[in-house]
mmCIF file of C-alpha atoms in Angstrom:
data_model
loop_
_atom_site.group_PDB
_atom_site.id
_atom_site.type_symbol
_atom_site.label_atom_id
_atom_site.label_comp_id
_atom_site.label_asym_id
_atom_site.label_seq_id
_atom_site.Cartn_x
_atom_site.Cartn_y
_atom_site.Cartn_z
ATOM 1 C CA MET A 24 -14.455 -16.124 6.809
ATOM 2 C CA ASN A 25 -17.714 -14.205 7.066
ATOM 3 C CA SER A 26 -17.600 -11.119 4.864
ATOM 4 C CA GLU A 27 -19.409 -7.841 5.448
ATOM 5 C CA THR A 28 -19.356 -5.178 2.738
ATOM 6 C CA GLY A 29 -20.688 -1.662 2.883
ATOM 7 C CA VAL A 30 -20.079 2.044 2.454
ATOM 8 C CA ILE A 31 -19.048 4.236 5.372
ATOM 9 C CA THR A 32 -19.197 8.028 5.390
ATOM 10 C CA VAL A 33 -16.021 9.741 6.531
ATOM 11 C CA PHE A 34 -16.152 13.366 7.716
ATOM 12 C CA GLU A 35 -19.583 13.789 6.092
ATOM 13 C CA LYS A 36 -17.768 14.031 2.754
ATOM 14 C CA TYR A 37 -16.181 10.829 1.492
ATOM 15 C CA GLN A 38 -18.025 7.581 0.865
ATOM 16 C CA ILE A 39 -15.619 4.699 1.485
ATOM 17 C CA HIS A 40 -16.388 1.199 0.256
ATOM 18 C CA PHE A 41 -15.085 -1.435 2.677
ATOM 19 C CA GLU A 42 -14.934 -5.174 3.072
ATOM 20 C CA TYR A 43 -14.676 -6.569 6.591
ATOM 21 C CA ARG A 44 -13.747 -10.253 6.605
ATOM 22 C CA LYS A 45 -14.315 -11.810 9.999
ATOM 23 C CA LYS A 46 -12.477 -14.910 11.161
ATOM 24 C CA GLU A 47 -14.402 -16.929 13.731
ATOM 25 C CA GLY A 48 -12.651 -16.684 17.100
ATOM 26 C CA ALA A 49 -10.254 -13.922 16.006
ATOM 27 C CA ASN A 50 -9.952 -10.942 18.337
ATOM 28 C CA LYS A 51 -7.536 -8.883 16.237
ATOM 29 C CA THR A 52 -8.108 -6.934 13.015
ATOM 30 C CA ALA A 53 -5.642 -6.050 10.249
ATOM 31 C CA ILE A 54 -6.219 -3.227 7.767
ATOM 32 C CA MET A 55 -4.788 -3.423 4.239
ATOM 33 C CA VAL A 56 -3.658 -0.084 2.774
ATOM 34 C CA ASN A 57 -3.506 0.078 -1.031
ATOM 35 C CA GLY A 58 -0.713 1.545 -3.074
ATOM 36 C CA ALA A 59 -1.279 4.151 -5.777
ATOM 37 C CA LEU A 60 -4.172 3.235 -8.117
ATOM 38 C CA ALA A 61 -4.698 -0.114 -6.378
ATOM 39 C CA THR A 62 -7.980 -1.420 -4.936
ATOM 40 C CA THR A 63 -9.193 -4.053 -2.479
ATOM 41 C CA THR A 64 -8.539 -6.763 -5.086
ATOM 42 C CA SER A 65 -4.804 -6.012 -4.962
ATOM 43 C CA PHE A 66 -4.520 -7.842 -1.629
ATOM 44 C CA SER A 67 -5.849 -11.204 -2.793
ATOM 45 C CA GLN A 68 -2.638 -13.021 -1.883
ATOM 46 C CA SER A 69 -2.034 -11.125 1.363
ATOM 47 C CA ILE A 70 -5.505 -12.173 2.493
ATOM 48 C CA ARG A 71 -4.586 -15.817 1.926
ATOM 49 C CA ASN A 72 -1.489 -15.322 4.071
ATOM 50 C CA LEU A 73 -3.379 -13.922 7.070
ATOM 51 C CA GLU A 74 -7.029 -14.981 6.917
ATOM 52 C CA ASP A 75 -6.585 -17.907 9.335
ATOM 53 C CA HIS A 76 -5.322 -15.586 12.064
ATOM 54 C CA VAL A 77 -7.114 -12.219 12.009
ATOM 55 C CA ASN A 78 -10.122 -10.285 10.819
ATOM 56 C CA ILE A 79 -9.233 -8.340 7.683
ATOM 57 C CA LEU A 80 -10.416 -4.858 6.704
ATOM 58 C CA LEU A 81 -10.088 -3.711 3.090
ATOM 59 C CA PHE A 82 -11.126 -0.354 1.629
ATOM 60 C CA ASP A 83 -11.006 1.729 -1.539
ATOM 61 C CA LEU A 84 -10.052 5.399 -1.582
ATOM 62 C CA PRO A 85 -12.759 7.751 -2.932
ATOM 63 C CA PHE A 86 -11.369 7.912 -6.479
ATOM 64 C CA ALA A 87 -10.705 4.180 -6.853
ATOM 65 C CA GLY A 88 -12.393 0.794 -7.005
ATOM 66 C CA ARG A 89 -15.908 0.456 -5.643
ATOM 67 C CA SER A 90 -15.713 3.769 -3.787
ATOM 68 C CA ARG A 91 -15.504 5.728 -7.022
ATOM 69 C CA GLU A 92 -19.190 5.380 -7.932
ATOM 70 C CA HIS A 93 -20.198 6.813 -4.542
ATOM 71 C CA ASN A 94 -18.068 9.968 -4.828
ATOM 72 C CA THR A 95 -18.995 11.385 -8.222
ATOM 73 C CA ASN A 96 -20.148 14.615 -6.572
ATOM 74 C CA ILE A 97 -16.747 15.291 -4.966
ATOM 75 C CA SER A 98 -14.797 18.051 -6.685
ATOM 76 C CA GLY A 99 -11.059 18.545 -6.495
ATOM 77 C CA VAL A 100 -8.374 16.000 -5.709
ATOM 78 C CA LEU A 101 -7.564 13.854 -2.689
ATOM 79 C CA SER A 102 -4.411 14.939 -0.868
ATOM 80 C CA LYS A 103 -2.027 12.765 1.115
ATOM 81 C CA ASP A 104 -3.304 14.476 4.276
ATOM 82 C CA ASP A 105 -6.845 13.424 3.298
ATOM 83 C CA GLU A 106 -5.650 9.819 2.904
ATOM 84 C CA VAL A 107 -4.108 9.911 6.377
ATOM 85 C CA GLU A 108 -7.308 11.238 7.926
ATOM 86 C CA ILE A 109 -9.414 8.573 6.187
ATOM 87 C CA LEU A 110 -7.045 5.857 7.358
ATOM 88 C CA LEU A 111 -7.052 7.096 10.954
ATOM 89 C CA TYR A 112 -10.852 7.249 10.910
ATOM 90 C CA LEU A 113 -11.120 3.635 9.729
ATOM 91 C CA ILE A 114 -8.560 2.467 12.302
ATOM 92 C CA GLU A 115 -10.545 4.039 15.123
ATOM 93 C CA HIS A 116 -13.967 2.987 13.821
ATOM 94 C CA PHE A 117 -13.034 -0.689 13.401
ATOM 95 C CA GLY A 118 -10.554 -0.916 16.279
ATOM 96 C CA VAL A 119 -7.696 -2.004 13.997
ATOM 97 C CA ASN A 120 -4.651 -3.715 15.577
ATOM 98 C CA PHE A 121 -2.331 -4.387 12.617
ATOM 99 C CA MET A 122 -1.554 -2.414 9.470
ATOM 100 C CA ILE A 123 -0.293 -3.895 6.191
ATOM 101 C CA SER A 124 0.467 -1.542 3.315
ATOM 102 C CA ALA A 125 1.729 -1.957 -0.242
ATOM 103 C CA SER A 126 4.009 0.323 -2.268
ATOM 104 C CA TRP A 127 3.089 4.039 -1.972
ATOM 105 C CA GLY A 128 0.402 3.119 0.531
ATOM 106 C CA GLY A 129 3.374 3.098 2.870
ATOM 107 C CA VAL A 130 3.429 6.920 2.919
ATOM 108 C CA SER A 131 -0.059 7.378 4.382
ATOM 109 C CA SER A 132 0.473 4.337 6.618
ATOM 110 C CA LEU A 133 3.673 5.645 8.173
ATOM 111 C CA LEU A 134 2.297 9.177 8.529
ATOM 112 C CA SER A 135 -0.738 7.643 10.261
ATOM 113 C CA LEU A 136 1.472 5.605 12.582
ATOM 114 C CA ALA A 137 3.310 8.818 13.493
ATOM 115 C CA ARG A 138 -0.017 10.060 14.874
ATOM 116 C CA ARG A 139 0.055 7.068 17.254
ATOM 117 C CA PRO A 140 -3.434 5.567 16.823
ATOM 118 C CA SER A 141 -4.171 3.895 20.148
ATOM 119 C CA THR A 142 -5.229 0.452 18.898
ATOM 120 C CA ILE A 143 -2.360 -0.227 16.475
ATOM 121 C CA GLU A 144 0.195 -2.760 17.746
ATOM 122 C CA LYS A 145 2.383 -3.542 14.705
ATOM 123 C CA ALA A 146 2.713 -2.661 11.018
ATOM 124 C CA VAL A 147 4.068 -4.381 7.912
ATOM 125 C CA ILE A 148 5.150 -2.058 5.087
ATOM 126 C CA LEU A 149 5.577 -3.878 1.772
ATOM 127 C CA SER A 150 7.584 -2.598 -1.221
ATOM 128 C CA PHE A 151 8.237 0.890 0.100
ATOM 129 C CA SER A 152 11.289 3.111 0.128
ATOM 130 C CA PRO A 153 11.682 6.698 1.369
ATOM 131 C CA VAL A 154 14.097 7.344 -1.501
ATOM 132 C CA ILE A 155 13.005 8.279 -5.019
ATOM 133 C CA ASN A 156 15.933 6.709 -6.826
ATOM 134 C CA ASP A 157 16.751 7.091 -10.522
ATOM 135 C CA ALA A 158 14.588 4.148 -11.592
ATOM 136 C CA MET A 159 11.516 5.361 -9.655
ATOM 137 C CA TYR A 160 12.057 8.953 -10.783
ATOM 138 C CA SER A 161 12.159 7.880 -14.444
ATOM 139 C CA TYR A 162 9.013 5.767 -14.025
ATOM 140 C CA MET A 163 7.065 8.598 -12.384
ATOM 141 C CA VAL A 164 8.149 11.241 -14.911
ATOM 142 C CA ASN A 165 7.133 8.987 -17.817
ATOM 143 C CA ALA A 166 3.834 8.032 -16.145
ATOM 144 C CA ARG A 167 3.000 11.726 -15.713
ATOM 145 C CA ARG A 168 3.846 12.384 -19.364
ATOM 146 C CA PHE A 169 1.511 9.621 -20.573
ATOM 147 C CA LEU A 170 -1.274 10.995 -18.381
ATOM 148 C CA ARG A 171 -0.847 14.563 -19.617
ATOM 149 C CA ASP A 172 -0.871 13.293 -23.207
ATOM 150 C CA GLN A 173 -3.978 11.231 -22.326
ATOM 151 C CA ASP A 174 -2.161 8.148 -23.593
ATOM 152 C CA ILE A 175 -3.652 5.757 -21.070
ATOM 153 C CA PRO A 176 -2.676 2.578 -22.978
ATOM 154 C CA GLY A 177 0.921 3.823 -23.012
ATOM 155 C CA GLY A 178 0.810 4.439 -19.262
ATOM 156 C CA ALA A 179 -0.632 0.982 -18.608
ATOM 157 C CA GLN A 180 2.085 -0.617 -20.716
ATOM 158 C CA LEU A 181 4.702 1.433 -18.866
ATOM 159 C CA LEU A 182 3.602 -0.001 -15.510
ATOM 160 C CA ASN A 183 3.761 -3.564 -16.815
ATOM 161 C CA SER A 184 7.220 -3.093 -18.317
ATOM 162 C CA THR A 185 8.763 -1.406 -15.259
ATOM 163 C CA VAL A 186 7.544 -1.923 -11.671
ATOM 164 C CA GLY A 187 5.320 -4.788 -12.854
ATOM 165 C CA LYS A 188 7.825 -6.551 -15.069
ATOM 166 C CA TYR A 189 8.009 -9.684 -12.864
ATOM 167 C CA LEU A 190 4.234 -10.190 -12.775
ATOM 168 C CA PRO A 191 2.792 -13.270 -14.525
ATOM 169 C CA ARG A 192 1.426 -12.622 -18.010
ATOM 170 C CA LEU A 193 -2.234 -12.969 -16.991
ATOM 171 C CA LEU A 194 -1.821 -10.397 -14.218
ATOM 172 C CA LYS A 195 -0.205 -8.018 -16.693
ATOM 173 C CA VAL A 196 -3.261 -8.384 -18.927
ATOM 174 C CA HIS A 197 -5.523 -7.711 -15.924
ATOM 175 C CA ASN A 198 -3.435 -4.676 -14.933
ATOM 176 C CA TYR A 199 -3.632 -3.273 -18.448
ATOM 177 C CA GLN A 200 -7.409 -3.643 -18.657
ATOM 178 C CA TYR A 201 -7.939 -2.323 -15.132
ATOM 179 C CA LEU A 202 -5.848 0.798 -15.744
ATOM 180 C CA LEU A 203 -7.657 1.566 -18.997
ATOM 181 C CA ALA A 204 -10.934 1.635 -17.057
ATOM 182 C CA MET A 205 -9.700 3.213 -13.835
ATOM 183 C CA VAL A 206 -7.529 6.057 -15.144
ATOM 184 C CA GLN A 207 -10.130 7.493 -17.547
ATOM 185 C CA GLY A 208 -11.482 10.604 -15.834
ATOM 186 C CA ASN A 209 -8.950 10.313 -13.008
ATOM 187 C CA GLU A 210 -5.965 11.771 -14.833
ATOM 188 C CA GLN A 211 -5.740 14.922 -12.708
ATOM 189 C CA GLN A 212 -5.987 12.965 -9.453
ATOM 190 C CA ILE A 213 -3.163 10.647 -10.511
ATOM 191 C CA ILE A 214 -0.953 13.495 -11.742
ATOM 192 C CA PHE A 215 -1.590 15.228 -8.408
ATOM 193 C CA LEU A 216 -0.649 12.014 -6.591
ATOM 194 C CA ILE A 217 2.644 11.816 -8.494
ATOM 195 C CA ASP A 218 3.374 15.497 -7.839
ATOM 196 C CA GLN A 219 2.648 14.966 -4.124
ATOM 197 C CA ILE A 220 5.218 12.200 -3.977
ATOM 198 C CA PHE A 221 7.823 14.453 -5.603
ATOM 199 C CA GLU A 222 6.932 17.193 -3.119
ATOM 200 C CA LEU A 223 7.140 14.839 -0.137
ATOM 201 C CA ASP A 224 10.622 13.865 -1.224
ATOM 202 C CA HIS A 225 11.700 17.493 -0.717
ATOM 203 C CA ARG A 226 9.798 18.129 2.540
ATOM 204 C CA SER A 227 11.768 15.719 4.743
ATOM 205 C CA TYR A 228 8.490 14.046 5.619
ATOM 206 C CA ILE A 229 10.353 11.068 7.062
ATOM 207 C CA ASP A 230 11.313 13.246 10.034
ATOM 208 C CA HIS A 231 7.746 12.653 11.232
ATOM 209 C CA PHE A 232 8.473 8.942 11.485
ATOM 210 C CA THR A 233 10.500 9.395 14.653
ATOM 211 C CA ALA A 234 7.158 9.633 16.484
ATOM 212 C CA ILE A 235 6.232 6.042 15.556
ATOM 213 C CA ASP A 236 6.143 3.948 18.728
ATOM 214 C CA VAL A 237 5.148 0.479 17.461
ATOM 215 C CA PRO A 238 7.274 -2.214 15.764
ATOM 216 C CA VAL A 239 7.387 -1.803 11.976
ATOM 217 C CA LEU A 240 8.559 -4.481 9.547
ATOM 218 C CA PHE A 241 9.668 -3.429 6.057
ATOM 219 C CA VAL A 242 9.549 -6.145 3.379
ATOM 220 C CA ASN A 243 11.099 -5.607 -0.058
ATOM 221 C CA GLY A 244 11.813 -7.788 -3.053
ATOM 222 C CA GLU A 245 15.403 -8.713 -3.794
ATOM 223 C CA LEU A 246 14.953 -7.792 -7.483
ATOM 224 C CA ASP A 247 12.987 -4.578 -6.928
ATOM 225 C CA GLU A 248 15.017 -1.725 -8.404
ATOM 226 C CA TYR A 249 12.313 0.880 -7.666
ATOM 227 C CA THR A 250 12.023 0.474 -3.885
ATOM 228 C CA THR A 251 15.281 -1.206 -3.031
ATOM 229 C CA THR A 252 16.290 -3.160 0.033
ATOM 230 C CA GLU A 253 19.268 -0.849 0.505
ATOM 231 C CA ASP A 254 17.269 2.389 0.379
ATOM 232 C CA VAL A 255 14.571 1.279 2.830
ATOM 233 C CA ARG A 256 17.141 0.490 5.520
ATOM 234 C CA SER A 257 17.809 4.201 5.864
ATOM 235 C CA LEU A 258 14.585 4.285 7.917
ATOM 236 C CA ALA A 259 16.308 2.416 10.754
ATOM 237 C CA LYS A 260 17.598 5.719 12.096
ATOM 238 C CA HIS A 261 14.117 7.269 12.048
ATOM 239 C CA ILE A 262 11.953 4.438 13.421
ATOM 240 C CA LYS A 263 13.176 3.058 16.721
ATOM 241 C CA ASP A 264 11.736 -0.457 16.374
ATOM 242 C CA SER A 265 12.252 -1.079 12.660
ATOM 243 C CA GLN A 266 12.910 -4.502 11.189
ATOM 244 C CA PHE A 267 13.705 -5.532 7.631
ATOM 245 C CA ALA A 268 13.165 -8.604 5.475
ATOM 246 C CA VAL A 269 13.997 -9.475 1.881
ATOM 247 C CA ILE A 270 11.983 -11.789 -0.397
ATOM 248 C CA PRO A 271 14.416 -13.665 -2.684
ATOM 249 C CA ASP A 272 13.793 -13.601 -6.449
ATOM 250 C CA ALA A 273 10.902 -11.137 -6.100
ATOM 251 C CA GLY A 274 10.325 -7.705 -7.587
ATOM 252 C CA HIS A 275 8.044 -4.839 -6.572
ATOM 253 C CA PHE A 276 4.770 -6.768 -6.385
ATOM 254 C CA LEU A 277 6.110 -9.537 -4.121
ATOM 255 C CA ASP A 278 3.330 -12.050 -3.373
ATOM 256 C CA LEU A 279 1.511 -11.390 -6.661
ATOM 257 C CA GLU A 280 4.504 -12.501 -8.707
ATOM 258 C CA SER A 281 4.777 -16.191 -7.781
ATOM 259 C CA SER A 282 3.516 -18.793 -5.325
ATOM 260 C CA ARG A 283 7.020 -19.031 -3.854
ATOM 261 C CA ALA A 284 7.111 -15.294 -3.171
ATOM 262 C CA ARG A 285 3.619 -15.467 -1.648
ATOM 263 C CA ARG A 286 4.626 -18.245 0.743
ATOM 264 C CA ALA A 287 7.828 -16.438 1.748
ATOM 265 C CA THR A 288 5.962 -13.180 2.339
ATOM 266 C CA GLY A 289 3.309 -14.972 4.384
ATOM 267 C CA GLU A 290 5.862 -16.698 6.596
ATOM 268 C CA ILE A 291 7.603 -13.409 7.326
ATOM 269 C CA GLU A 292 4.341 -11.553 8.012
ATOM 270 C CA ARG A 293 3.025 -14.244 10.373
ATOM 271 C CA SER A 294 6.336 -14.532 12.191
ATOM 272 C CA PHE A 295 6.399 -10.803 12.820
ATOM 273 C CA LEU A 296 2.718 -10.322 13.672
ATOM 274 C CA PHE A 297 1.877 -13.541 15.512
ATOM 275 C CA GLY A 298 5.071 -15.521 16.103
ATOM 276 C CA THR A 299 3.534 -18.536 14.361
ATOM 277 C CA ASP A 300 6.367 -19.277 11.903
ATOM 278 C CA PRO A 301 10.108 -19.668 12.407
ATOM 279 C CA VAL A 302 11.755 -16.306 12.982
ATOM 280 C CA VAL A 303 13.539 -15.033 9.873
ATOM 281 C CA GLU A 304 16.987 -13.853 10.851
ATOM 282 C CA SER A 305 17.136 -11.222 8.106
ATOM 283 C CA MET A 306 14.273 -9.355 9.747
ATOM 284 C CA ARG A 307 16.341 -7.744 12.458
ATOM 285 C CA ALA A 308 18.005 -4.423 11.738
ATOM 286 C CA ASN A 309 21.620 -4.028 12.723
#
């Protein structure tokens, strides 16, 4: 793939670092939407799954990754509404056809889809649930406590021992080091992000999803106790064309956890987006 990197100005305010990987002969583009605290590097395995079929657009939010250095003059915090507007801007600017999101990136992705961007044809939502269950609630409360106490090492260890517990050891080491660097100076933004998620849970934000008019595939790990396969299926009554798939023996981080999970995730994604792999029966909602 040919790769173009740059910084794009959104609404004359935010500087967004992007990577646009172009596949020769491809006429469709997929955008990857990061989860909380994640960056463009978080989609390394998803890129491998799709790079032979589409152009791929990656980006970092203003407070994260390679966008952070370009937004040091921005005061205040980034709201979920801001994330949606940035995402919609990128979709329109690059003429995006497919959306793939991870974890809490599913919130801004689904809220964006509810605005019916004209070029989007399908979306894959990985490791998301509209329900804050007991396990996720406990994780978020403890993460907020570590942040308020400025115990960043404790917060990094918490992630690795909970939602990231099925990650390989080397990725846990990378996560730990990344969070130590990324969280410093971003504590208020991350606390605000957590508080937004709690607030969304009480605002019935999923009612907006009834406006989504494209097929959406939800993919969750069989072992994920934080965004469970059972909880995500409640979205079937809100999104008309919703489909569901389960990755066996995988937790929250799916294709980052093992080569087997990566291959299974790739087969499901390609089957749904392009029809290039055998159809997985578990995808269809009842």
